[in-house]
Amino acid sequence: MAPDWNGKAIVIMGVSGAGKSTIGQMLGEALKCCYMDADDYHPQANKEKMRNGIPLSEEDRIPWLETLRDALRRSTGNGGTVILGCSALQTHYREILRSADPSYEPGSYISIVKFVLLHAQADVLAARLEKRAAEGKHFMPAKLLQSQMDLLHIDESEGVLKVDATLEPQAIVNIIIQASIIKPQSQRGP
């Protein structure tokens, strides 16, 4: 029996260049559900800051994350499933996204919103960013990569699935689909 993905949100997270958009789109296609790119929800002012090499402040990030939370709540509220590609670098950012689940109790980490971290070495990520910039495909310059890596923090108790971002994209999607953290309770093993 296939897992029941209804009413779930899976956040593909990590620093810029990790492959969030590629993996998120592929996962959305595999699960026949909506993919949302968090970058599409940034106000123009945030994009300009990043384009100019200025890291975002908390004042920039929090309203953006609240907008994403509200979008997740709308998507999952009617039993829909959604994949979100979002950096979600710190625990309190992920807490905002987890609260898309109206039943979520802060700090419990038990939510319909699940997280998958795509991780890779800094040199791999920088090369990906430089390639994207040369192709004119993204507003995030490679020089902001270190600021994102410095912000990235995951507490093991959060249950974030960590996947090697240097694997082939289809292999990453397969790992996510098979991972017990995103399967419904009825599909989990002992």
XYZ file of C-alpha atoms in Angstrom:
190
model
C 0.000 0.000 0.000
C 1.381 3.435 -0.943
C 1.866 5.975 1.845
C -0.923 8.488 2.378
C 0.701 11.871 1.799
C -2.500 13.904 2.219
C -2.277 16.858 4.578
C 1.524 16.837 4.778
C 4.219 19.404 4.090
C 7.793 18.417 3.326
C 10.339 21.204 3.503
C 13.475 20.602 1.450
C 15.981 22.755 3.299
C 19.605 23.802 3.205
C 21.873 26.592 2.139
C 21.835 28.089 -1.316
C 23.166 25.704 -3.937
C 22.139 22.536 -2.097
C 19.565 21.608 -4.749
C 16.329 22.511 -2.961
C 14.494 23.584 -6.120
C 15.607 20.637 -8.238
C 14.814 18.055 -5.562
C 11.602 19.800 -4.488
C 10.254 19.887 -8.031
C 11.155 16.249 -8.623
C 9.630 15.171 -5.300
C 6.464 17.125 -6.081
C 6.179 15.324 -9.420
C 6.843 11.928 -7.816
C 4.191 12.496 -5.137
C 1.817 14.262 -7.550
C 1.606 17.337 -5.365
C 2.375 21.035 -5.382
C 5.919 22.422 -5.143
C 6.482 25.899 -3.714
C 9.799 27.737 -3.924
C 10.325 29.995 -0.898
C 12.349 32.387 -3.053
C 9.130 33.254 -4.892
C 7.733 34.599 -1.603
C 10.618 36.980 -0.831
C 9.671 40.625 -1.185
C 11.691 42.482 -3.806
C 13.612 44.314 -1.052
C 14.965 40.985 0.279
C 16.003 39.889 -3.215
C 17.790 43.209 -3.795
C 19.670 42.893 -0.499
C 20.877 39.409 -1.403
C 21.698 40.405 -4.970
C 23.872 43.168 -3.487
C 25.645 40.729 -1.162
C 23.864 41.870 2.007
C 22.741 39.038 4.314
C 19.123 39.181 5.430
C 18.334 40.277 8.979
C 15.786 38.730 11.331
C 13.486 41.630 10.429
C 13.742 40.515 6.786
C 13.307 36.803 7.434
C 10.498 36.553 9.991
C 7.683 38.133 7.900
C 8.810 36.010 4.924
C 8.696 32.829 7.046
C 5.257 33.780 8.393
C 4.024 34.177 4.811
C 5.402 30.717 4.012
C 3.756 29.262 7.127
C 0.411 30.686 6.043
C 0.828 29.257 2.537
C 1.638 25.813 4.007
C -1.408 26.025 6.278
C -3.673 26.801 3.314
C -2.178 23.954 1.249
C -2.389 21.315 3.962
C -5.621 22.540 5.552
C -7.807 20.944 2.911
C -5.886 17.671 2.991
C -3.427 18.782 0.338
C 0.219 17.871 0.221
C 2.908 20.415 -0.513
C 6.660 20.415 -0.984
C 8.456 23.623 0.002
C 12.024 24.468 -0.965
C 13.257 26.789 1.797
C 16.591 27.429 3.509
C 15.015 27.114 7.024
C 18.493 27.456 8.497
C 17.718 27.755 12.195
C 15.461 25.947 14.636
C 13.293 28.988 15.333
C 12.737 29.445 11.579
C 11.613 25.820 11.338
C 9.370 26.355 14.372
C 7.540 29.090 12.448
C 7.029 26.689 9.538
C 5.978 23.813 11.833
C 3.261 26.056 13.222
C 1.463 25.728 9.867
C 0.057 22.672 11.636
C -2.781 24.093 13.762
C -2.239 21.279 16.298
C 1.479 21.963 16.677
C 2.812 22.443 20.206
C 5.960 24.604 20.060
C 9.132 22.711 20.884
C 7.548 19.272 20.457
C 8.802 18.883 16.853
C 5.699 16.749 16.179
C 4.049 18.343 13.179
C 2.633 17.577 9.755
C 5.520 19.755 8.517
C 8.651 17.619 8.056
C 12.171 18.688 7.084
C 14.828 17.227 4.822
C 18.310 18.807 4.889
C 20.333 18.619 1.692
C 23.954 18.936 2.768
C 27.259 19.152 0.914
C 30.734 20.576 1.388
C 31.187 24.344 0.973
C 33.367 23.995 -2.144
C 30.670 21.945 -3.931
C 27.998 24.474 -3.021
C 30.157 27.446 -4.058
C 30.822 25.857 -7.463
C 27.087 25.326 -7.968
C 26.345 28.947 -7.030
C 29.023 30.306 -9.327
C 27.632 28.242 -12.201
C 24.084 29.471 -11.534
C 25.244 33.082 -11.334
C 27.141 32.761 -14.621
C 23.958 31.421 -16.229
C 21.912 34.271 -14.702
C 19.661 31.771 -12.919
C 19.587 33.137 -9.357
C 19.927 36.320 -7.337
C 21.993 34.799 -4.502
C 25.740 35.444 -4.924
C 28.278 32.824 -3.828
C 29.820 35.325 -1.408
C 26.760 34.958 0.872
C 27.209 31.185 1.158
C 29.393 31.407 4.272
C 26.839 33.580 6.076
C 24.206 30.914 5.402
C 26.495 28.098 6.522
C 27.225 30.024 9.716
C 23.478 30.304 10.414
C 22.672 26.633 9.754
C 21.857 24.873 13.007
C 19.968 21.637 13.545
C 19.244 20.039 16.886
C 19.272 16.242 16.566
C 15.995 16.053 18.515
C 14.210 17.804 15.632
C 14.268 14.620 13.553
C 15.458 16.359 10.380
C 16.316 13.855 7.649
C 19.824 14.585 6.342
C 20.608 13.612 2.754
C 23.877 13.976 0.851
C 23.247 16.653 -1.786
C 26.014 15.274 -4.010
C 24.010 12.131 -4.808
C 22.138 11.929 -8.094
C 18.848 13.845 -7.836
C 16.669 10.760 -8.412
C 18.544 8.893 -5.664
C 17.850 11.792 -3.274
C 14.149 11.748 -4.154
C 14.039 7.978 -3.604
C 15.695 8.329 -0.182
C 13.158 10.975 0.855
C 10.184 8.901 -0.305
C 11.449 5.870 1.609
C 12.347 7.783 4.795
C 10.292 6.899 7.833
C 10.169 10.511 9.092
C 7.823 11.509 6.316
C 5.697 8.380 6.129
C 2.384 8.458 7.948
C 2.238 6.609 11.283
C 0.411 3.659 9.680
C 3.308 3.123 7.241
C 6.161 3.198 9.767
C 7.968 0.117 10.852
C 8.515 -0.900 14.494
